[in-house]
mmCIF file of C-alpha atoms and ligand atoms in Angstrom:
data_model
loop_
_atom_site.group_PDB
_atom_site.id
_atom_site.type_symbol
_atom_site.label_atom_id
_atom_site.label_comp_id
_atom_site.label_asym_id
_atom_site.label_seq_id
_atom_site.Cartn_x
_atom_site.Cartn_y
_atom_site.Cartn_z
ATOM 1 C CA MET A 989 130.532 123.278 114.867
ATOM 2 C CA LYS A 990 131.672 119.732 114.500
ATOM 3 C CA ASN A 991 128.901 117.764 112.888
ATOM 4 C CA LEU A 992 128.539 114.635 114.946
ATOM 5 C CA LEU A 993 125.645 113.324 112.972
ATOM 6 C CA VAL A 994 127.235 112.303 109.729
ATOM 7 C CA LYS A 995 128.034 108.628 109.256
ATOM 8 C CA GLU A 996 129.869 107.531 106.151
ATOM 9 C CA GLY A 997 128.549 110.453 104.156
ATOM 10 C CA ASN A 998 124.907 109.614 104.797
ATOM 11 C CA ASP A 999 122.960 111.856 107.108
ATOM 12 C CA LEU A 1000 121.176 110.197 109.972
ATOM 13 C CA LEU A 1001 117.388 110.242 110.081
ATOM 14 C CA VAL A 1002 117.384 112.473 113.183
ATOM 15 C CA SER A 1003 119.517 115.108 111.465
ATOM 16 C CA ARG A 1004 118.338 118.463 110.160
ATOM 17 C CA MET A 1005 120.507 117.772 107.137
ATOM 18 C CA GLN A 1006 118.160 114.921 106.291
ATOM 19 C CA GLN A 1007 115.014 116.957 106.867
ATOM 20 C CA THR A 1008 115.160 120.732 107.116
ATOM 21 C CA GLU A 1009 111.584 121.366 108.280
ATOM 22 C CA ASN A 1010 110.501 120.596 111.853
ATOM 23 C CA THR A 1011 108.798 117.263 112.446
ATOM 24 C CA GLN A 1012 105.163 117.758 113.412
ATOM 25 C CA PHE A 1013 102.593 115.148 114.261
ATOM 26 C CA GLU A 1014 99.150 114.967 115.755
ATOM 27 C CA VAL A 1015 98.062 112.952 118.761
ATOM 28 C CA LYS A 1016 94.266 112.955 119.155
ATOM 29 C CA GLY A 1017 93.976 116.548 117.995
ATOM 30 C CA CYS A 1018 97.132 117.872 119.735
ATOM 31 C CA VAL A 1019 99.800 118.934 117.279
ATOM 32 C CA ILE A 1020 103.301 118.330 118.625
ATOM 33 C CA GLY A 1021 106.014 120.489 117.106
ATOM 34 C CA GLY A 1022 103.557 123.089 115.813
ATOM 35 C CA GLU A 1023 102.858 126.697 116.779
ATOM 36 C CA LYS A 1024 101.264 125.746 120.079
ATOM 37 C CA THR A 1025 103.551 124.807 122.950
ATOM 38 C CA ILE A 1026 102.028 121.597 124.276
ATOM 39 C CA VAL A 1027 101.920 121.283 128.057
ATOM 40 C CA ILE A 1028 101.657 117.794 129.527
ATOM 41 C CA ALA A 1029 100.783 117.691 133.225
ATOM 42 C CA GLY A 1030 99.911 115.167 135.892
ATOM 43 C CA PRO A 1031 101.254 113.310 138.873
ATOM 44 C CA CYS A 1032 104.560 111.467 138.930
ATOM 45 C CA ALA A 1033 102.704 108.213 139.620
ATOM 46 C CA ILE A 1034 99.107 107.136 139.168
ATOM 47 C CA GLU A 1035 98.124 106.691 142.811
ATOM 48 C CA SER A 1036 94.328 106.401 142.623
ATOM 49 C CA GLU A 1037 91.519 107.183 140.206
ATOM 50 C CA ASP A 1038 90.257 110.016 142.433
ATOM 51 C CA ILE A 1039 93.633 111.733 142.658
ATOM 52 C CA LEU A 1040 94.224 111.398 138.920
ATOM 53 C CA LYS A 1041 90.725 112.686 138.103
ATOM 54 C CA GLU A 1042 91.090 115.693 140.363
ATOM 55 C CA THR A 1043 94.516 116.473 138.898
ATOM 56 C CA ALA A 1044 93.358 116.039 135.306
ATOM 57 C CA PHE A 1045 90.271 118.187 135.825
ATOM 58 C CA LYS A 1046 92.311 121.020 137.322
ATOM 59 C CA VAL A 1047 95.268 120.956 134.909
ATOM 60 C CA ARG A 1048 92.920 120.810 131.948
ATOM 61 C CA ALA A 1049 91.053 123.844 133.268
ATOM 62 C CA SER A 1050 94.394 125.679 133.397
ATOM 63 C CA GLY A 1051 95.218 124.777 129.792
ATOM 64 C CA ALA A 1052 97.193 121.516 129.883
ATOM 65 C CA SER A 1053 96.751 119.576 126.635
ATOM 66 C CA MET A 1054 97.802 116.111 127.758
ATOM 67 C CA LEU A 1055 97.838 114.030 130.926
ATOM 68 C CA ARG A 1056 100.823 112.168 132.345
ATOM 69 C CA GLY A 1057 101.167 109.588 135.113
ATOM 70 C CA GLY A 1058 103.409 106.607 135.762
ATOM 71 C CA ALA A 1059 102.105 103.078 136.226
ATOM 72 C CA TYR A 1060 105.582 101.512 136.128
ATOM 73 C CA LYS A 1061 107.931 103.626 138.221
ATOM 74 C CA PRO A 1062 111.723 103.377 137.986
ATOM 75 C CA ARG A 1063 112.509 104.043 141.674
ATOM 76 C CA THR A 1064 116.014 104.227 143.098
ATOM 77 C CA SER A 1065 115.044 101.909 145.952
ATOM 78 C CA PRO A 1066 113.272 98.624 145.308
ATOM 79 C CA TYR A 1067 111.315 99.256 148.521
ATOM 80 C CA SER A 1068 109.770 102.515 147.256
ATOM 81 C CA PHE A 1069 106.337 102.562 145.574
ATOM 82 C CA GLN A 1070 106.796 100.905 142.195
ATOM 83 C CA GLY A 1071 103.494 101.957 140.588
ATOM 84 C CA HIS A 1072 100.179 100.149 140.130
ATOM 85 C CA GLY A 1073 101.138 98.488 136.823
ATOM 86 C CA GLU A 1074 98.239 97.443 134.603
ATOM 87 C CA GLU A 1075 95.660 98.744 137.084
ATOM 88 C CA GLY A 1076 97.344 102.153 136.832
ATOM 89 C CA LEU A 1077 97.265 102.003 133.025
ATOM 90 C CA LYS A 1078 93.521 101.328 133.117
ATOM 91 C CA ILE A 1079 92.953 104.299 135.423
ATOM 92 C CA LEU A 1080 95.048 106.536 133.161
ATOM 93 C CA ALA A 1081 93.181 105.492 130.021
ATOM 94 C CA ARG A 1082 89.771 105.962 131.703
ATOM 95 C CA VAL A 1083 90.594 109.398 133.069
ATOM 96 C CA GLY A 1084 92.179 110.493 129.788
ATOM 97 C CA GLN A 1085 89.071 109.419 127.925
ATOM 98 C CA ASP A 1086 86.689 111.096 130.389
ATOM 99 C CA MET A 1087 88.680 114.334 130.243
ATOM 100 C CA ASN A 1088 89.289 114.122 126.510
ATOM 101 C CA MET A 1089 93.048 114.368 127.069
ATOM 102 C CA PRO A 1090 95.653 112.210 125.309
ATOM 103 C CA VAL A 1091 97.797 110.336 127.832
ATOM 104 C CA VAL A 1092 101.524 109.671 128.228
ATOM 105 C CA THR A 1093 103.094 106.991 130.395
ATOM 106 C CA GLU A 1094 106.416 105.209 130.746
ATOM 107 C CA VAL A 1095 107.177 101.752 129.424
ATOM 108 C CA MET A 1096 110.052 100.311 131.455
ATOM 109 C CA ASP A 1097 110.284 96.806 130.079
ATOM 110 C CA SER A 1098 110.210 95.457 126.506
ATOM 111 C CA GLU A 1099 107.777 92.784 127.669
ATOM 112 C CA ASP A 1100 105.182 95.421 128.589
ATOM 113 C CA ILE A 1101 105.249 97.400 125.333
ATOM 114 C CA GLY A 1102 102.087 95.818 123.899
ATOM 115 C CA LEU A 1103 100.170 96.291 127.133
ATOM 116 C CA VAL A 1104 101.241 99.906 127.698
ATOM 117 C CA ALA A 1105 100.548 100.777 124.052
ATOM 118 C CA GLU A 1106 96.966 99.508 124.479
ATOM 119 C CA TYR A 1107 96.274 102.167 127.102
ATOM 120 C CA SER A 1108 98.573 105.077 126.245
ATOM 121 C CA ASP A 1109 98.646 107.502 123.314
ATOM 122 C CA ILE A 1110 102.379 108.157 123.693
ATOM 123 C CA LEU A 1111 105.019 105.855 125.188
ATOM 124 C CA GLN A 1112 107.738 107.347 127.353
ATOM 125 C CA VAL A 1113 111.232 105.893 127.547
ATOM 126 C CA GLY A 1114 112.648 106.965 130.906
ATOM 127 C CA ALA A 1115 116.111 108.403 131.426
ATOM 128 C CA ARG A 1116 117.345 105.100 132.876
ATOM 129 C CA ASN A 1117 116.334 103.264 129.714
ATOM 130 C CA MET A 1118 117.798 105.618 127.111
ATOM 131 C CA TYR A 1119 120.604 103.115 126.543
ATOM 132 C CA ASN A 1120 118.266 100.113 126.389
ATOM 133 C CA TYR A 1121 118.807 99.505 122.693
ATOM 134 C CA SER A 1122 116.638 96.411 122.484
ATOM 135 C CA LEU A 1123 113.704 98.412 123.934
ATOM 136 C CA LEU A 1124 114.412 101.242 121.469
ATOM 137 C CA LYS A 1125 114.528 98.839 118.521
ATOM 138 C CA LYS A 1126 111.191 97.326 119.494
ATOM 139 C CA LEU A 1127 109.607 100.776 119.815
ATOM 140 C CA GLY A 1128 111.003 101.576 116.377
ATOM 141 C CA ARG A 1129 108.836 98.874 114.873
ATOM 142 C CA LEU A 1130 105.609 100.319 116.332
ATOM 143 C CA ASP A 1131 103.325 103.025 115.038
ATOM 144 C CA ILE A 1132 103.021 105.043 118.254
ATOM 145 C CA PRO A 1133 104.756 108.289 119.281
ATOM 146 C CA VAL A 1134 107.667 107.919 121.693
ATOM 147 C CA VAL A 1135 109.055 110.413 124.202
ATOM 148 C CA LEU A 1136 112.746 109.671 124.593
ATOM 149 C CA LYS A 1137 114.173 111.052 127.804
ATOM 150 C CA ARG A 1138 117.850 111.954 127.866
ATOM 151 C CA GLY A 1139 119.923 109.564 129.975
ATOM 152 C CA LEU A 1140 121.189 110.740 133.347
ATOM 153 C CA SER A 1141 124.663 111.380 131.994
ATOM 154 C CA ALA A 1142 124.127 110.995 128.277
ATOM 155 C CA THR A 1143 125.900 113.203 125.804
ATOM 156 C CA ILE A 1144 123.784 114.925 123.183
ATOM 157 C CA GLU A 1145 125.264 112.636 120.542
ATOM 158 C CA GLU A 1146 124.299 109.518 122.506
ATOM 159 C CA TRP A 1147 120.791 110.897 122.994
ATOM 160 C CA LEU A 1148 120.337 111.627 119.290
ATOM 161 C CA LEU A 1149 121.706 108.226 118.343
ATOM 162 C CA ALA A 1150 119.239 106.624 120.754
ATOM 163 C CA ALA A 1151 116.477 108.447 118.843
ATOM 164 C CA GLU A 1152 118.041 107.129 115.633
ATOM 165 C CA TYR A 1153 117.524 103.575 116.935
ATOM 166 C CA ILE A 1154 113.771 104.242 117.064
ATOM 167 C CA MET A 1155 113.660 106.032 113.707
ATOM 168 C CA ALA A 1156 115.793 103.397 111.987
ATOM 169 C CA GLY A 1157 112.986 100.901 112.633
ATOM 170 C CA GLY A 1158 110.529 103.137 110.785
ATOM 171 C CA ASN A 1159 108.940 105.006 113.707
ATOM 172 C CA CYS A 1160 109.634 108.682 113.097
ATOM 173 C CA ARG A 1161 107.281 110.092 115.736
ATOM 174 C CA VAL A 1162 109.915 110.736 118.395
ATOM 175 C CA VAL A 1163 110.051 113.591 120.920
ATOM 176 C CA LEU A 1164 113.396 114.324 122.585
ATOM 177 C CA CYS A 1165 113.013 115.146 126.289
ATOM 178 C CA GLU A 1166 115.644 117.054 128.271
ATOM 179 C CA ARG A 1167 115.114 116.103 131.932
ATOM 180 C CA GLY A 1168 118.354 117.228 133.532
ATOM 181 C CA ILE A 1169 121.722 115.543 133.752
ATOM 182 C CA ARG A 1170 124.015 114.575 136.624
ATOM 183 C CA SER A 1171 126.484 117.227 137.761
ATOM 184 C CA SER A 1172 128.441 118.090 140.901
ATOM 185 C CA GLU A 1173 125.577 120.332 142.082
ATOM 186 C CA THR A 1174 123.590 119.144 145.098
ATOM 187 C CA TRP A 1175 121.007 121.919 145.645
ATOM 188 C CA THR A 1176 119.166 120.597 142.641
ATOM 189 C CA ARG A 1177 118.291 116.955 141.849
ATOM 190 C CA ASN A 1178 119.680 117.277 138.317
ATOM 191 C CA THR A 1179 121.181 120.079 136.257
ATOM 192 C CA ILE A 1180 118.753 121.098 133.547
ATOM 193 C CA ASP A 1181 120.669 121.563 130.318
ATOM 194 C CA LEU A 1182 118.866 124.227 128.350
ATOM 195 C CA SER A 1183 121.768 124.745 125.981
ATOM 196 C CA ALA A 1184 121.040 121.180 124.856
ATOM 197 C CA VAL A 1185 117.532 122.294 123.890
ATOM 198 C CA ALA A 1186 118.763 125.071 121.610
ATOM 199 C CA LEU A 1187 121.521 122.844 120.216
ATOM 200 C CA VAL A 1188 119.274 119.871 119.543
ATOM 201 C CA LYS A 1189 116.821 122.173 117.746
ATOM 202 C CA GLU A 1190 119.755 123.090 115.462
ATOM 203 C CA LEU A 1191 121.004 119.537 114.960
ATOM 204 C CA SER A 1192 117.658 117.763 114.643
ATOM 205 C CA HIS A 1193 114.191 118.324 113.200
ATOM 206 C CA LEU A 1194 112.550 116.333 116.020
ATOM 207 C CA PRO A 1195 110.305 118.125 118.540
ATOM 208 C CA VAL A 1196 111.938 118.837 121.890
ATOM 209 C CA MET A 1197 110.326 118.527 125.308
ATOM 210 C CA VAL A 1198 111.628 119.888 128.601
ATOM 211 C CA ASP A 1199 110.796 118.336 131.972
ATOM 212 C CA PRO A 1200 111.738 120.971 134.567
ATOM 213 C CA SER A 1201 110.244 118.845 137.375
ATOM 214 C CA HIS A 1202 112.865 116.075 137.152
ATOM 215 C CA GLY A 1203 115.278 118.613 135.650
ATOM 216 C CA THR A 1204 115.494 120.522 138.931
ATOM 217 C CA GLY A 1205 113.749 118.420 141.584
ATOM 218 C CA VAL A 1206 112.735 121.685 143.253
ATOM 219 C CA ARG A 1207 109.157 122.992 143.100
ATOM 220 C CA SER A 1208 110.087 126.689 143.145
ATOM 221 C CA LEU A 1209 112.359 126.253 140.119
ATOM 222 C CA VAL A 1210 109.772 124.614 137.873
ATOM 223 C CA THR A 1211 108.099 127.808 136.647
ATOM 224 C CA PRO A 1212 111.293 129.814 136.010
ATOM 225 C CA MET A 1213 112.817 126.869 134.130
ATOM 226 C CA SER A 1214 109.604 126.404 132.126
ATOM 227 C CA LYS A 1215 109.871 129.999 130.956
ATOM 228 C CA ALA A 1216 113.534 129.517 130.098
ATOM 229 C CA ALA A 1217 112.752 126.266 128.265
ATOM 230 C CA ILE A 1218 110.208 127.981 126.041
ATOM 231 C CA ALA A 1219 112.684 130.782 125.339
ATOM 232 C CA ALA A 1220 115.299 128.135 124.424
ATOM 233 C CA GLY A 1221 112.920 126.613 121.871
ATOM 234 C CA ALA A 1222 111.091 123.800 123.660
ATOM 235 C CA ASP A 1223 108.021 122.524 121.801
ATOM 236 C CA VAL A 1224 106.577 120.647 124.770
ATOM 237 C CA LEU A 1225 106.729 120.981 128.565
ATOM 238 C CA MET A 1226 106.064 118.144 130.973
ATOM 239 C CA ILE A 1227 105.133 119.210 134.500
ATOM 240 C CA GLU A 1228 104.450 117.083 137.582
ATOM 241 C CA VAL A 1229 101.318 118.188 139.449
ATOM 242 C CA HIS A 1230 99.756 116.630 142.541
ATOM 243 C CA PRO A 1231 96.730 117.872 144.520
ATOM 244 C CA ASN A 1232 98.608 117.257 147.768
ATOM 245 C CA PRO A 1233 102.376 117.102 147.082
ATOM 246 C CA GLU A 1234 103.198 116.521 150.780
ATOM 247 C CA LYS A 1235 101.332 113.219 150.571
ATOM 248 C CA ALA A 1236 102.553 112.173 147.097
ATOM 249 C CA LEU A 1237 103.955 108.635 146.870
ATOM 250 C CA SER A 1238 106.787 109.908 144.668
ATOM 251 C CA ASP A 1239 108.402 113.211 143.692
ATOM 252 C CA GLY A 1240 106.294 115.412 146.000
ATOM 253 C CA PRO A 1241 109.103 117.994 146.469
ATOM 254 C CA GLN A 1242 109.151 118.775 142.748
ATOM 255 C CA SER A 1243 105.394 118.578 142.173
ATOM 256 C CA LEU A 1244 103.327 121.725 141.735
ATOM 257 C CA THR A 1245 99.897 122.059 143.308
ATOM 258 C CA PRO A 1246 97.069 122.621 140.806
ATOM 259 C CA ARG A 1247 97.097 126.268 141.866
ATOM 260 C CA GLY A 1248 100.872 126.498 141.265
ATOM 261 C CA PHE A 1249 100.327 124.934 137.852
ATOM 262 C CA SER A 1250 97.658 127.459 136.964
ATOM 263 C CA GLN A 1251 100.104 130.234 137.899
ATOM 264 C CA LEU A 1252 102.789 128.576 135.720
ATOM 265 C CA MET A 1253 100.396 128.552 132.762
ATOM 266 C CA ARG A 1254 99.709 132.253 133.237
ATOM 267 C CA GLU A 1255 103.417 133.090 133.510
ATOM 268 C CA ILE A 1256 104.591 131.130 130.466
ATOM 269 C CA GLU A 1257 101.969 132.599 128.158
ATOM 270 C CA PRO A 1258 103.686 135.936 127.466
ATOM 271 C CA ILE A 1259 107.027 134.162 126.984
ATOM 272 C CA ALA A 1260 105.466 131.822 124.426
ATOM 273 C CA ARG A 1261 103.874 134.780 122.662
ATOM 274 C CA ALA A 1262 107.212 136.624 122.555
ATOM 275 C CA CYS A 1263 108.652 133.511 120.872
ATOM 276 C CA GLY A 1264 105.876 133.456 118.255
ATOM 277 C CA ARG A 1265 103.995 130.624 119.939
ATOM 278 C CA ARG A 1266 100.992 130.135 122.203
ATOM 279 C CA VAL A 1267 100.178 127.814 125.072
ATOM 280 C CA LYS A 1268 96.374 127.660 124.848
HETATM 281 C C1 PEP B 1811 109.071 110.293 134.945
HETATM 282 O O1 PEP B 1811 108.886 111.152 134.067
HETATM 283 O O2 PEP B 1811 108.166 109.832 135.614
HETATM 284 C C2 PEP B 1811 110.445 109.811 135.206
HETATM 285 C C3 PEP B 1811 110.664 108.762 135.988
HETATM 286 O O3 PEP B 1811 111.380 110.532 134.619
HETATM 287 P P1 PEP B 1811 112.935 110.216 134.336
HETATM 288 O O4 PEP B 1811 112.981 108.965 133.525
HETATM 289 O O5 PEP B 1811 113.346 111.434 133.564
HETATM 290 O O6 PEP B 1811 113.611 110.105 135.652
HETATM 291 MN MN1 MN B 1812 108.582 111.760 138.854
#
């Protein structure tokens, strides 16, 4: 295989040639990149404290390790719900603390990094921002884990080099997230690229996350793709869950109900075990 990760004879920081063993790090007691497959669950957007609490309580009972929820939402239309901003961050931090779950949320704008980092345990760079090199550079100077989503039509090389931007600044706690790429297919929202998961595990030592919710956009495909993701080597899954998906302010069609999530957790367990891992 052509090695795309060698520049002028020096291996890049993201490369397995630089570090052979898998990167592992701990976030409030959750080890990312270790034996346990970490499952992050929660609504697309933080809508209200009650909805987030109910979701967190139920996903935690089913075995989720971390809570997600967006306060700054990158919506296709400027007229769609954009998230509750700082108020949403406060809700997320409160619920995470009450439930004893580390929290993950997206930072969309460089200006908000300090604020979002005050409330969140992990910062997420969304697919639309993967090429925002000034944002990546700023995150590289912080001491906080970053989930780097693959851009909508990014090549694997571009994705890994985006991670290099963060690592080059000294922040090595990066998780690569496959969330589906654009293709000619219209049944699904995106085409989830699971070969990228296996390939990136070969090319890089960084932990890999799969987001089958955005990766497919279709609720019924989330569990089968979660199983496939674990089989392909994913270290982390991120799943959108809403207590009432029909009423969700964003991404209802791809959100699982808490009951659907509990079923997912049951179904992925034997797959994880067959791969020498565990989910609980
Ligand atoms: C999200 O996870 O909430 C999100 C907006 O994802 P993406 O950036 O992958 O579209
Ligand atoms: Mn979403």
